[in-house]
Structure formats: structure tokens, C-alpha cells
XYZ file of C-alpha atoms in Angstrom:
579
model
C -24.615 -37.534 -23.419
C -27.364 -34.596 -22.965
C -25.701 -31.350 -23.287
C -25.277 -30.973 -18.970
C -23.160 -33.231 -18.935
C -21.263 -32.128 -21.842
C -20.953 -28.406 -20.237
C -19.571 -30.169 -17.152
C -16.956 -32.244 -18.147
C -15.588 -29.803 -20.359
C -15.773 -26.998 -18.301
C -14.096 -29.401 -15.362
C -11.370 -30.575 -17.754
C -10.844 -27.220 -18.317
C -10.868 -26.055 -14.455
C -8.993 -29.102 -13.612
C -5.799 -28.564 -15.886
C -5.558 -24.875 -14.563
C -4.953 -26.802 -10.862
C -2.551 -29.381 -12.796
C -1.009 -25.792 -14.185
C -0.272 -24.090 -10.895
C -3.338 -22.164 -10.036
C -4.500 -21.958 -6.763
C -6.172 -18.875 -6.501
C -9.593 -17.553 -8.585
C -11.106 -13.955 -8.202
C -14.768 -15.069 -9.097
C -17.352 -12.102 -9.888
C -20.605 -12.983 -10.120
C -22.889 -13.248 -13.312
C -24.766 -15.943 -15.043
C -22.496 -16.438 -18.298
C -20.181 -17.542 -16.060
C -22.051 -19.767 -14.212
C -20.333 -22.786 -15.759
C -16.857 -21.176 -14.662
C -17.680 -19.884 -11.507
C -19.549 -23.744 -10.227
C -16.560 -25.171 -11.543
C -13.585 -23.403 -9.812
C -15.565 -23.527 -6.578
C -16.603 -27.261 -6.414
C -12.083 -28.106 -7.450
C -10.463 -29.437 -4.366
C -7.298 -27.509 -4.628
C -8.336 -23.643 -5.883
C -9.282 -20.882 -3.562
C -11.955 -18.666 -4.192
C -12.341 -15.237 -3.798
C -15.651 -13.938 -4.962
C -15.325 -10.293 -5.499
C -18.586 -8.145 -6.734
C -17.204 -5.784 -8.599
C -14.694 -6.369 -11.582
C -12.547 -3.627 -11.742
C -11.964 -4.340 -8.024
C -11.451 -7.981 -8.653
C -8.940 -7.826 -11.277
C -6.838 -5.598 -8.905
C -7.217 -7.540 -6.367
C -5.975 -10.600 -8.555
C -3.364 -8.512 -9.352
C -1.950 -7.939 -5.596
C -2.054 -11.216 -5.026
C 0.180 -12.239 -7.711
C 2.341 -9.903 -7.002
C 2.611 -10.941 -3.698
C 2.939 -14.735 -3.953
C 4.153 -14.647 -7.452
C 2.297 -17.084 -9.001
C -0.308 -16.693 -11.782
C -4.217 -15.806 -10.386
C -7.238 -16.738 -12.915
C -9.531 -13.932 -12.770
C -13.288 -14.670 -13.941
C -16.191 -12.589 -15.143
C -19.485 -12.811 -17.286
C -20.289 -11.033 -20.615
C -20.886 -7.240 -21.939
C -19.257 -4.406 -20.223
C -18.230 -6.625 -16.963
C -14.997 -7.889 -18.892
C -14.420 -4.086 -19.877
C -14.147 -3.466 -16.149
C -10.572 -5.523 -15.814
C -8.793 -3.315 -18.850
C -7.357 -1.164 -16.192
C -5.768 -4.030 -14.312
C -4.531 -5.728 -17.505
C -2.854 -2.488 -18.571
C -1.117 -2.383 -15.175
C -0.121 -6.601 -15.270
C 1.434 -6.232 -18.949
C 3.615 -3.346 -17.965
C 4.360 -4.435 -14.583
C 4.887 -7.922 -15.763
C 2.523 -9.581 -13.090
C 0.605 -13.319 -14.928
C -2.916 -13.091 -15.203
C -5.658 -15.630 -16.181
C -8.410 -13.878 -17.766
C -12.054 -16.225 -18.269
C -14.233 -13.854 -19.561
C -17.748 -15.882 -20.505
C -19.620 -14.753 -23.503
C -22.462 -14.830 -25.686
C -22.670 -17.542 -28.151
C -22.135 -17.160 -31.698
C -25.742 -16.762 -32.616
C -26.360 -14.098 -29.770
C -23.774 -11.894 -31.197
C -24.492 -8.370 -33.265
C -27.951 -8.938 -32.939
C -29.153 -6.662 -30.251
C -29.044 -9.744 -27.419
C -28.558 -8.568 -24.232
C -24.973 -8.277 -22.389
C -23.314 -8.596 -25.636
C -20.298 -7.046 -26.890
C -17.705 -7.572 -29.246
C -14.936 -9.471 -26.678
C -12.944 -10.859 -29.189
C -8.982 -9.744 -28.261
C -10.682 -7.443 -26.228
C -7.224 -6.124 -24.269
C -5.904 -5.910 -27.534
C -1.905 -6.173 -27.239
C -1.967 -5.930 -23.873
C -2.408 -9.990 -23.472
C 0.079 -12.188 -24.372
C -1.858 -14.857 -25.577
C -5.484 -14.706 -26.551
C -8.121 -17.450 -27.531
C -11.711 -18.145 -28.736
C -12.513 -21.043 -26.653
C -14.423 -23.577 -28.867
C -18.181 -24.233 -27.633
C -18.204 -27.044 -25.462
C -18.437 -30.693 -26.696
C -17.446 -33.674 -24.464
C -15.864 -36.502 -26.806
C -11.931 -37.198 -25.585
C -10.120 -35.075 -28.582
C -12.269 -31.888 -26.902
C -11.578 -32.426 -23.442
C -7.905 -32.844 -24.125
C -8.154 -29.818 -26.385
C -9.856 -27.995 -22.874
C -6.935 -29.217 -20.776
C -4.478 -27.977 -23.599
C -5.274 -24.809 -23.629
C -5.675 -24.190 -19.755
C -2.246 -25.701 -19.716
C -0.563 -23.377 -22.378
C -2.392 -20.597 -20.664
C -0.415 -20.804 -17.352
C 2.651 -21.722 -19.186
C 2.158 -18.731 -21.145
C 1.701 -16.170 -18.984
C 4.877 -17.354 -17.135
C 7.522 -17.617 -19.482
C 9.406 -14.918 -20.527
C 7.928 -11.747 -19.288
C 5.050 -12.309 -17.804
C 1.788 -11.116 -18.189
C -1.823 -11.625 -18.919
C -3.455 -14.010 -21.154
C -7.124 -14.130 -22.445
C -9.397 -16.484 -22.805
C -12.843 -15.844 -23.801
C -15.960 -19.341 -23.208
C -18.713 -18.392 -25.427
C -21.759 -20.343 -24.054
C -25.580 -21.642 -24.787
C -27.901 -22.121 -22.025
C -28.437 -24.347 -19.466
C -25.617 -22.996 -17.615
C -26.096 -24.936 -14.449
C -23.276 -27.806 -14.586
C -23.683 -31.145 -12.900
C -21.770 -32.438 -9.867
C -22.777 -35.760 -9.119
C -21.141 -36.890 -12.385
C -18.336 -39.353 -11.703
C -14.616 -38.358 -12.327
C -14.937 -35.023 -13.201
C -11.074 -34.287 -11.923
C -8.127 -36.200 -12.849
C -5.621 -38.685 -10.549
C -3.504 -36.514 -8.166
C -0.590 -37.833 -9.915
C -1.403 -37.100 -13.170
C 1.170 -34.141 -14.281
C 0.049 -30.844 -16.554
C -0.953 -31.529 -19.997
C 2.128 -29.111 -21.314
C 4.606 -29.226 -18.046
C 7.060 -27.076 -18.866
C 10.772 -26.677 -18.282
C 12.634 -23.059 -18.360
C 15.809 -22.352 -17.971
C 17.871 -19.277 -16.954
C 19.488 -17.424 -19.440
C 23.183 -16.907 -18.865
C 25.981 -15.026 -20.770
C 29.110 -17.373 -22.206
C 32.402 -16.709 -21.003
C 33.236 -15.371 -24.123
C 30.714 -12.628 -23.389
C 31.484 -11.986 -19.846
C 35.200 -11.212 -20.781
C 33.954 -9.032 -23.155
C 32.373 -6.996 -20.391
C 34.794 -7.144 -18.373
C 37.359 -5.524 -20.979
C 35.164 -2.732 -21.658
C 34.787 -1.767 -18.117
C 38.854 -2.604 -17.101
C 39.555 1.216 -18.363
C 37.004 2.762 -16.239
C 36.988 4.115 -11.866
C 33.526 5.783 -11.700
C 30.824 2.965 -11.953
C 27.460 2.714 -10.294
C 25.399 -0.146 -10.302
C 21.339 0.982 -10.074
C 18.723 -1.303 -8.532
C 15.597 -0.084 -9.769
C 11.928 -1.830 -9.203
C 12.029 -5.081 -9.161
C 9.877 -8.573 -7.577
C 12.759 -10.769 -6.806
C 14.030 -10.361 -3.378
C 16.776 -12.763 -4.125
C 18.742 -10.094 -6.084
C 20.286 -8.295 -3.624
C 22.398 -10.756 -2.003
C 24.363 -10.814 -5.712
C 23.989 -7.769 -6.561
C 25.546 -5.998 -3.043
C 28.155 -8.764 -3.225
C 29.307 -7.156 -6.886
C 29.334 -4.038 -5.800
C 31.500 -4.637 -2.956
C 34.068 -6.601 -4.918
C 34.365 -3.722 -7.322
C 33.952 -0.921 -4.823
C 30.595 0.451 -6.343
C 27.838 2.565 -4.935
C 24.781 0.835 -5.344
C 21.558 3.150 -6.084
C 18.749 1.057 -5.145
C 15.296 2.075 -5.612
C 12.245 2.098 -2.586
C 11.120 -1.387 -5.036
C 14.058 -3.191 -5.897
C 14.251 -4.949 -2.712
C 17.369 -4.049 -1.670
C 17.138 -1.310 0.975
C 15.997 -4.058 3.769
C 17.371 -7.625 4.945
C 20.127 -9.254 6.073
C 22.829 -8.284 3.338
C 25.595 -6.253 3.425
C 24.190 -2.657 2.957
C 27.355 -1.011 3.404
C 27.992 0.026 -0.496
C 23.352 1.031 -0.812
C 22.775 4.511 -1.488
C 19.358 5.118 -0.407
C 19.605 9.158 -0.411
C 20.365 9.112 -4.035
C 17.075 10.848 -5.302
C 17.533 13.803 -2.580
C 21.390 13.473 -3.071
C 20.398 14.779 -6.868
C 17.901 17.339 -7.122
C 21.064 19.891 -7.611
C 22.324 19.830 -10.706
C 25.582 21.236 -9.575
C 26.261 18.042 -7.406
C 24.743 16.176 -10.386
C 27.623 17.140 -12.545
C 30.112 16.524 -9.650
C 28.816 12.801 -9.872
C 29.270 12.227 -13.455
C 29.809 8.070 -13.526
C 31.728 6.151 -16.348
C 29.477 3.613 -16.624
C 26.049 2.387 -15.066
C 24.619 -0.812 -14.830
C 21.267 -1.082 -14.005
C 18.998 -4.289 -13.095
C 15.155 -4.001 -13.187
C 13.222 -0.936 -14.159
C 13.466 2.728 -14.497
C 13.661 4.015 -10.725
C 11.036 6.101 -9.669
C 13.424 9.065 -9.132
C 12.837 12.119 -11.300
C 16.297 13.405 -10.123
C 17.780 10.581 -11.158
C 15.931 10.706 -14.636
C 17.483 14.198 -14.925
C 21.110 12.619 -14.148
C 21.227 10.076 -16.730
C 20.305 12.678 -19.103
C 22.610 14.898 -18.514
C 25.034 11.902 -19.284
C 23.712 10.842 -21.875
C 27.831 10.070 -23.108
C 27.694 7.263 -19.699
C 28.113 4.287 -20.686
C 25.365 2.472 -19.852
C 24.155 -1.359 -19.498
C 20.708 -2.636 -18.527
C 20.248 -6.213 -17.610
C 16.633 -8.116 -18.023
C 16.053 -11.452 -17.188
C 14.393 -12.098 -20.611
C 13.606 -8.915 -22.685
C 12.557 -5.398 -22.684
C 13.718 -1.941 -23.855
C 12.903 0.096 -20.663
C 15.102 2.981 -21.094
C 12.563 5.943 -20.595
C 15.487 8.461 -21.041
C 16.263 7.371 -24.531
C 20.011 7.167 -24.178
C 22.301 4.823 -26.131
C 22.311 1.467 -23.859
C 23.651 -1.798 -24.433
C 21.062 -4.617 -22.829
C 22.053 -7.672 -21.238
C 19.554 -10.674 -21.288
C 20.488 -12.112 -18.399
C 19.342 -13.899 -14.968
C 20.789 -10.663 -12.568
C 22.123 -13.227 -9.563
C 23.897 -15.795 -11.978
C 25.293 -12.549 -14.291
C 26.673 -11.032 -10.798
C 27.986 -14.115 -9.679
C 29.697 -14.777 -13.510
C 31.319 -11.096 -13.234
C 32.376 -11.795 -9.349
C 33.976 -14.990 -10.517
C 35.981 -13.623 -13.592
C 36.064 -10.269 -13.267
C 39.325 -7.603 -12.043
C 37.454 -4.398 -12.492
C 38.266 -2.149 -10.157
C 36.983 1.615 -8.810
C 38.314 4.714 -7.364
C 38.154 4.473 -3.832
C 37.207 8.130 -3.400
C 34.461 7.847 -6.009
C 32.598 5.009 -3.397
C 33.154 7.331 -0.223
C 31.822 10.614 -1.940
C 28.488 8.497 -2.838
C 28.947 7.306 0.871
C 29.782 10.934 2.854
C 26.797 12.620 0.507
C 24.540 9.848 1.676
C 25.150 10.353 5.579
C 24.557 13.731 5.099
C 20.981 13.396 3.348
C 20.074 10.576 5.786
C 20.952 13.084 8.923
C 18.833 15.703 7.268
C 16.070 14.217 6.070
C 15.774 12.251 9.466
C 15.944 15.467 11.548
C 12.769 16.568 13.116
C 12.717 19.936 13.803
C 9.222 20.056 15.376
C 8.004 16.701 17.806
C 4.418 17.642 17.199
C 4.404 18.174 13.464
C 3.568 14.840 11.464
C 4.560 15.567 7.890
C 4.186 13.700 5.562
C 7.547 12.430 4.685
C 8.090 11.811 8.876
C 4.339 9.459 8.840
C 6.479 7.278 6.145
C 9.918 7.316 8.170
C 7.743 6.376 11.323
C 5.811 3.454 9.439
C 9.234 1.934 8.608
C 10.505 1.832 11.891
C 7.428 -0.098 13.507
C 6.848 -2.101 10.695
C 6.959 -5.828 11.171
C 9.715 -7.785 10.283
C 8.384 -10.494 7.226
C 6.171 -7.903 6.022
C 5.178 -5.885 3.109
C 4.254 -2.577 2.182
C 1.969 -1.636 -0.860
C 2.819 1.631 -1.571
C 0.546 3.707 -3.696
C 1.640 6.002 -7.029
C 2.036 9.756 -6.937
C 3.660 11.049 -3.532
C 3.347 7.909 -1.295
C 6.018 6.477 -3.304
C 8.438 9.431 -3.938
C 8.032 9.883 -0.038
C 8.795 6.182 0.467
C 11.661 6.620 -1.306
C 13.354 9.613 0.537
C 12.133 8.338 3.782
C 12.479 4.720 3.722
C 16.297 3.916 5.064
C 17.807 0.377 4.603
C 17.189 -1.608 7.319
C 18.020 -5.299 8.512
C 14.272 -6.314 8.361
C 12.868 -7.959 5.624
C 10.043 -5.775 4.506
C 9.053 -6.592 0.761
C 7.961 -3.181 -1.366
C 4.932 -4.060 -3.812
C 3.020 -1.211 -6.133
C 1.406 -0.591 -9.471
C 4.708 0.872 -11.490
C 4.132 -0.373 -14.573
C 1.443 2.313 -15.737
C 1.811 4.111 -12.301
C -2.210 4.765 -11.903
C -3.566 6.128 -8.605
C -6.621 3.788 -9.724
C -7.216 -0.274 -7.854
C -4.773 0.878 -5.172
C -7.227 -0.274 -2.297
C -8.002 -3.773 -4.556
C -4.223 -4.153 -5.016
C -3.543 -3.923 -1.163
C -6.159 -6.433 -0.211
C -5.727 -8.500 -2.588
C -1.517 -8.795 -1.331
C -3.554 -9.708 2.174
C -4.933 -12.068 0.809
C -1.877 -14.228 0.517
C -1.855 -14.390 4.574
C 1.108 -11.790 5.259
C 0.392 -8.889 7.487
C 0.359 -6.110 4.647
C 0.482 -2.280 5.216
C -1.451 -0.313 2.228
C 0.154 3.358 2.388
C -1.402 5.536 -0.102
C -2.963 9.016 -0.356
C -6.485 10.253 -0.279
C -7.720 10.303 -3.963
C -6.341 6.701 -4.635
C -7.998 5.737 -1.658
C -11.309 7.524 -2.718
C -10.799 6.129 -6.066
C -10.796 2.617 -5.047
C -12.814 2.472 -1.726
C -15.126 -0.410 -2.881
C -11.988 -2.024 -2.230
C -12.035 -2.513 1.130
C -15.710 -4.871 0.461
C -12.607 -7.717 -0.192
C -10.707 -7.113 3.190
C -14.699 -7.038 5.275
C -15.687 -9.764 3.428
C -12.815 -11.948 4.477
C -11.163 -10.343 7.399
C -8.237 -9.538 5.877
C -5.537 -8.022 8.054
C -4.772 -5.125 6.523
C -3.634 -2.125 7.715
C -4.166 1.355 5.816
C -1.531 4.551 6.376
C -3.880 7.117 4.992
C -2.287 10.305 4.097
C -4.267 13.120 3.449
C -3.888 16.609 2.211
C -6.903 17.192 0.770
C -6.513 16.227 -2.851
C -3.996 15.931 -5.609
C -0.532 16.545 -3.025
C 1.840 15.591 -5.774
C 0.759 18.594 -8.225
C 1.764 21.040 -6.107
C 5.460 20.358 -6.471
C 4.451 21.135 -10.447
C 4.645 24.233 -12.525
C 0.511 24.005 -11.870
C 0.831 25.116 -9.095
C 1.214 28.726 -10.277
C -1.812 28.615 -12.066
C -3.795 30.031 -9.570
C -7.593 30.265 -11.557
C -7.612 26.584 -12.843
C -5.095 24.776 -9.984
C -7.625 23.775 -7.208
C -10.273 22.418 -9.516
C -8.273 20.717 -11.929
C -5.190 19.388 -10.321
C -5.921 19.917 -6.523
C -9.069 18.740 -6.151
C -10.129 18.851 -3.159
C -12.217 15.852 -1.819
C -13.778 17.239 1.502
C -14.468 13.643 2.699
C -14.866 12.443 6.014
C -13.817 8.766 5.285
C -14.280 7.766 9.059
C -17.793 6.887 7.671
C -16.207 5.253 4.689
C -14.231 3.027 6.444
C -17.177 1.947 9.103
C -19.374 1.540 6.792
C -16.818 -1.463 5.519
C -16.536 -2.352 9.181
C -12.840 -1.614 9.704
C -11.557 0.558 12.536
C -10.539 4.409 12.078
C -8.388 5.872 14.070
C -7.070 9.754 13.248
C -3.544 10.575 14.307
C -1.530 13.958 15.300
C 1.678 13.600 16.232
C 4.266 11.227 16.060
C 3.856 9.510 19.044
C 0.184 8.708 17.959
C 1.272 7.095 14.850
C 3.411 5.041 16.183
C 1.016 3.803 18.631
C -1.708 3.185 16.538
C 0.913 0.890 13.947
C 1.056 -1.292 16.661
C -2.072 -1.782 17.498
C -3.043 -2.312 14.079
C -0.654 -4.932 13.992
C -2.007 -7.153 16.432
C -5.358 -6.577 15.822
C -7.719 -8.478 13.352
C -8.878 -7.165 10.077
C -9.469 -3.400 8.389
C -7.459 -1.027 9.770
C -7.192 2.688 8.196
C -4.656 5.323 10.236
C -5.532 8.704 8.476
C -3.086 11.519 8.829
C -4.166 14.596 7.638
C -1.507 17.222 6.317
C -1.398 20.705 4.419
C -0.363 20.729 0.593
C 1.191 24.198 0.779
C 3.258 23.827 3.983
C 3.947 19.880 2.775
C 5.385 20.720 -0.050
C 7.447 24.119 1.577
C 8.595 21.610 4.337
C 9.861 18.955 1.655
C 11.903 21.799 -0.168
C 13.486 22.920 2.627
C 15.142 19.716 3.125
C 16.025 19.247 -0.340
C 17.936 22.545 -0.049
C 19.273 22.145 3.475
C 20.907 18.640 1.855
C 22.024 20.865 -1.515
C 23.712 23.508 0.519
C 25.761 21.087 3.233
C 26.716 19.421 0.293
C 28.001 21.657 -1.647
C 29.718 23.558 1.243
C 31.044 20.417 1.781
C 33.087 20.560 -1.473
C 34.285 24.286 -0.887
């Protein structure tokens, strides 16, 4: 067997038992050390290909589409400082728990530390942030190697499923020819023929034993709150709204947990919360005997501020496998736990009960920030916070929104209200970057779903090779483009009143025209005023083909005066409310 034919069939075993695995999706970016890869995944019968130049860009845009259809995407590159390019990307998949493939090619043996070109040192590269990493052997073609090829694409996918999930690494040194062979015969195995390592998990579930336990410690108690924060599993909130009601809870439930829109019961969701808490008066009136929260830290400072001013709460954080993601450092007792069967357990066995007046405070408070923060005291004035609350009312049902880091997502959460759509909320929490935004959006379009990117204009700057993916393959995407001229978010910081250094280190101010940007990608621009505008251009963007970027262009000074006013409007109602 000449050495062709020995690249081939291991490379295809290899690319094969990925399919057998569960991957149907590749982000390909080109090189030559990859060649063998890159052939391979295209010529398989069952694996999409998305060929994506650049691979910072392409490892985001792997990343948004796992996130969106929740299954693991193999990501591929060549050699040298091209695998350096997806660091940021794995960063954000091992905190945000999103499964990753990584095939980086790379110099063989001999070509290494001597000067060859394209060269550098990729072994365990991403360091701790991969779960699993491996030196792929250099490929031979007898049947022990090509069942040791299939064993480790196997334990790859398996890997970067089970438990928390996350990226893996696999690194394919490789000698020249690169150039595999496709008339060989049988290169891919029998339909039938099942994963080399199929694996069987299980959900982990507390004994009764355990669950009475629980129940004991919270008999005593009449102020609880349960707290969704960020979280992929839309199937939570069914469970989790159906506790709450049972035990007469307010349920605090983050812009990304997935429970402010569907076809649940809402009645018990507190969406107002972070606006219901920037006054630490009204903080202290809402002291809670216990919390239970499911998923991650919300993205609520005010609520970060609440939690440690009680730091003598009782609290309990359930994760479906493992984790210790309590940011505030307070004493917390973890429950490792699947969230829907735990609620169902504590529904089924449970007689805790709650102060009826504690639930309609959380309830009357919430009204109250809803009717102010939905009051618009000039038609013609698009804010900032109003572009958001207008998005969510047009927005499809069956839809998503990827929702960008800084103040796109703090705005999302004061102005997105629960609603009996189904509108999933995906973003890039887990380091909470502005960087791959663009990437991360087309790459959730990619899965099919009408997807609306809302983000601000120096992530959108920062990743505008992004939208190459959405021209390249149509992608309907729509873009909610707000824009105040640089870094928005800072001035609701103590920067802000440091006037010499503020506008060149924290405002920045970008002085862009992106209409050019965005034709140059061939998608369609269309700059909005007023309300009315908005909406109208959501809908056309809607059922339209392809790119579509809505910029809105706003004022950091009087954005940030017209968000405090609110917050203080809501503070002073409320607390007259108590007098």
C-alpha cells in the first residue's frame, strides 16, 4: 500500500467515525496541512461543510452553531499561527460549556524546532481550556490503526458531550503528499454500522433520602426565590414555573434562561428584577430566606449586589453535572442534579410552603417597573432600551435572538418582557467578550432558523469579517445595530468622570460609516429614526433573503441620562409605595 492510500483510509476512518459520532457539521478553513482533513470531510455523505477563510471567524461561527442546534461542530484548520486564531472561541466554549471538535493539522515530527515554515509548538495548545487533548499518531493503514483512528474520533465526540461540555483537541501531524485518493473502494463504513464507543448517559437524580432532606431544611422558611439564570435548555421552564407555583415563589429569570417566553405559566416570572434592585433600600426590603438558583450567574449587577448583601441567605445552586459558579463567593450548598427531574422530585414530595404577601410584593414591584420602563415619553425618540422593547414585539415566533455582551444584553434584559412566543436567547456569557459576535450570529443562521444578531457598534466592528459567512451562503440574518459611537456601556462607570483619558480609552469613538461595510458584504442597510421605522424595517427583514443590518444610532450621554431616569422613576414609586 503506497503511502496515498495509507493517508486516505486513515484519514477517512477517521472522518467517517466523527459521522458514526454525531457530527454533521465542519467549519473548514483553508490551508494545505489540512488538505487531508479538509478532502475528507467534504467528499463524507452525511457532514456539511462550511468553509470559512478566516479562523478566528470560523471557530465562532462553529461556536453559534452549536449553540444553536446543540450538537457538537468539528472545527478544522492548518498549522502555525492559524490554530492560534480559534483560542478566543475555545476560551468562550469551555466557559460557556458549548462541544467543540478541534483538527488542527501540523508539521511532522521532523519539521518541528527547526526553523520549517508554519511551525509552532501546538502541542495542548488551549492548554486547560480543552477537555481532552491528543497527538494523533502519523498515519499508517493496517486494521489495529484504522480502528485506533475511529477510536479516537469516537471518544472525541463522546467527550466533549458528557458532563460539561466543551472543547476537545486533536492535533494530525502530517508528511507530504497531502492530496488523498477517492476512487479507493470502501473508504466509509455500512450505514448500519454503530459508533466505535456509543455511549449511554444517564441523568443524575437525587434519592429520596436526599430530597426529604431538602425539603426539611426549607419547611421552616416563607421568603424563597427560585433564580433562573443563563441557561441552553428550553425545556426547564415548564418544571421550573410549575415549582414555583406549587410553593408560591417568585421566579427571577434571567434575559438567557429561557424562561421569559413560551407557552408556560408566567404568572409567578419576575422579569423587572434587575431594575426592581438597583436601590438598595428596596434591596433590603426583599431580603429572601433562601434562593435556589438553576444555571449560571445572571447577568444582573443589581442582583450581584443583592446576594451580597445576604450573604446569611441560604442559598442552593443546582448543575446538571458540576461546577462552582458562585461569582459572589457566598456559602452555597450545590445540587448535582438534572433541574426538570429535581423540580418534578420536590413537586412530588414536597409541603413547603411561602408567604403569600412575599409572592405579591415581587409581583406589585414588577407591574410597576414593567409600566415604567415601557412608557414612552417621546414617539420620536428611539433609545436604546425602546429599539430592544420594539425588536421583541415584532420578532418571529420560533426564533432566536443572539444578543451581544456589554449593553445589548443588560438592555435585553430590562426591556425584554415575557411573552407567549417562543423566542430562544443565545450569547457568548461564558467569558462575556464583545469579540466573534458577528461569527457567533451567523454561524446560529446557519442552522436554518431565522436569527436576529442584536449587538452594538464595536462588537460589530470587531467582528465584521463575519458577515463573509452570511454572503457567502445567504444566510438570513438579520442585524439590530445599535450605535452610540463607541464603548456605550462605560459610561454608566466611574470612567466616566475621567474626563482627560475617558474618550480615548474607554469611549472610543469609531466614526464609521458601516453602510459601506455592510455593502461591501452585499447585505442591505437600512438606517432607522423613530419607532415606527424600526418596526417597519423588522419586518421586512424578516421576509426578505439574506444580510440584513438595521443601524440605530443613539447618544451615550443622553442614553445613559435617559436609562437613569427610569431606574429612579421605578426606585421612587416603589418606595412611595411602601410609605
Amino acid at each position: 500500500m503506497n503511502y496515498t492510500e495509507t493517508l486516505t483510509r486513515y484519514t477517512a476512518n477517521f472522518v467517517d467515525e466523527l459521522s458514526k459520532s454525531g457530527i454533521t457539521n465542519a467549519v473548514i478553513s483553508p490551508g494545505s496541512r489540512s488538505t487531508p482533513l479538509a478532502m475528507t470531510l467534504t467528499e463524507h455523505p452525511d457532514i456539511n461543510q462550511w468553509v470559512v477563510i478566516d479562523e478566528r471567524s470560523a471557530a465562532f461561527f462553529a461556536l453559534g452553531l452549536a449553540k444553536k442546534t446543540k450538537r457538537p461542530v468539528a472545527i478544522i484548520c492548518t498549522s502555525g499561527t492559524a490554530a492560534a486564531n480559534y483560542f478566543p472561541a475555545i476560551v468562550e466554549a469551555h466557559y460557556s460549556r458549548v462541544p467543540l471538535i478541534v483538527l488542527t493539522a501540523d508539521r511532522p515530527h521532523e519539521l518541528r524546532d527547526v526553523g520549517a515554515p508554519q511551525a509552532i509548538e501546538q502541542i495542548k495548545l488551549y492548554g486547560d481550556y480543552v477537555k481532552w487533548f491528543q497527538e494523533m499518531a502519523l498515519p499508517e493503514a493496517d486494521f489495529s490503526m484504522l480502528e485506533y483512528a475511529r477510536s479516537k474520533a469516537s471518544r472525541a465526540v463522546n467527550t466533549a458531550q458528557e458532563g460539561n461540555a466543551g472543547p476537545v483537541h486533536l492535533n494530525f501531524p502530517l508528511r507530504e503528499p497531502l492530496i488523498p485518493d477517492f476512487t479507493l473502494e470502501n473508504l466509509w463504513s455500512q450505514k448500519d454500522v454503530q459508533a466505535y464507543y456509543p455511549a449511554n448517559t444517564g441523568k443524575r437524580r437525587l434519592s429520596n433520602e436526599q430530597i426529604n432532606q431538602l425539603r426539611e431544611k426549607l419547611q421552616s422558611y416563607q421568603k424563597g426565590l427560585i433564580v433562573c439564570g443563563p441557561h441552553m435548555e428550553s425545556n426547564i421552564a415548564d418544571s421550573v414555573v410549575k415549582l414555583a407555583a406549587e410553593w408560591g415563589l417568585p421566579v427571577l429569570a434571567d434575559p438567557l434562561s429561557q424562561v421569559r417566553s413560551g407557552k408556560h405559566q408566567k404568572d409567578n416570572v419576575i422579569e423587572g428584577y434587575d431594575a426592581i434592585l438597583r436601590n438598595e433600600a428596596i434591596r433590603e426590603q426583599l431580603k429572601p430566606d433562601y434562593i435556589i438558583r438553576f444555571g449560571a450567574m445572571p447577568v444582573s449587577k443589581p442582583y450581584l449586589f443583592y446576594v451580597k448583601e445576604h450573604r446569611d441567605t441560604k442559598q442552593f445552586i443546582v448543575e446538571t453535572e458540576a461546577g462552582y459558579r458562585e461569582p459572589a463567593g457566598n456559602r452555597t450548598e450545590f445540587i448535582y442534579a438534572d433541574p426538570v427531574v429535581l423540580c418534578n422530585d420536590l413537586v412530588d414530595s414536597s409541603d413547603v410552603t411561602s408567604n403569600a404577601n412575599w409572592l405579591e410584593t415581587w409581583q406589585t414591584m414588577n407591574q410597576v417597573a414593567k409600566k415604567l420602563l415601557l412608557e414612552n415619553e417621546d414617539t420620536q425618540l428611539l433609545t436604546e432600551g425602546n429599539a430592544v422593547r420594539n425588536l421583541m414585539e415584532v420578532i418571529p415566533d420560533k426564533s432566536s435572538v443572539y444578543v451581544g455582551n456589554s449593553m445589548s444584553v443588560r438592555d435585553l434584559d430590562t426591556f425584554f418582557m415575557t411573552t407567549p412566543k417562543t423566542v430562544e436567547i443565545l450569547a457568548n456569557r461564558g467569558a462575556n467578550g464583545i469579540d466573534g459576535m458577528v461569527s457567533s450570529g451567523a454561524g446560529a443562521a446557519a442552522s436554518g432558523d431565522p436569527v436576529t444578531l442584536l449587538l452594538g457598534d464595536l462588537s460589530f466592528f470587531h467582528d465584521s469579517n463575519g458577515m463573509l459567512a452570511a454572503k457567502h451562503y445567504n444566510l438570513n440574518l438579520t442585524v439590530l445595530l445599535i450605535n452610540n459611537n463607541g464603548g456605550g456601556i462605560f459610561s454608566f462607570l466611574p470612567h466616566v468622570n475621567h474626563e482627560k483619558h475617558f474618550e480615548a480609552l474607554f469611549g472610543t469613538p469609531l466614526d464609521i460609516d458601516f453602510q459601506q461595510m455592510v455593502e461591501m458584504y452585499g447585505g442591505s442597510y437600512i438606517n432607522v429614526h423613530t419607532e415606527p421605522e424600526l418596526k417597519d424595517a423588522l419586518y421586512s427583514s424578516y421576509q426578505s433573503q439574506g444580510l440584513t443590518v438595521i443601524e440605530v444610532k443613539t447618544e451615550r450621554t443622553a442614553n445613559m441620562e435617559w436609562h437613569r431616569n427610569k431606574w429612579q422613576n421605578i426606585a421612587n414609586e416603589l418606595l412611595n409605595d411602601k410609605e
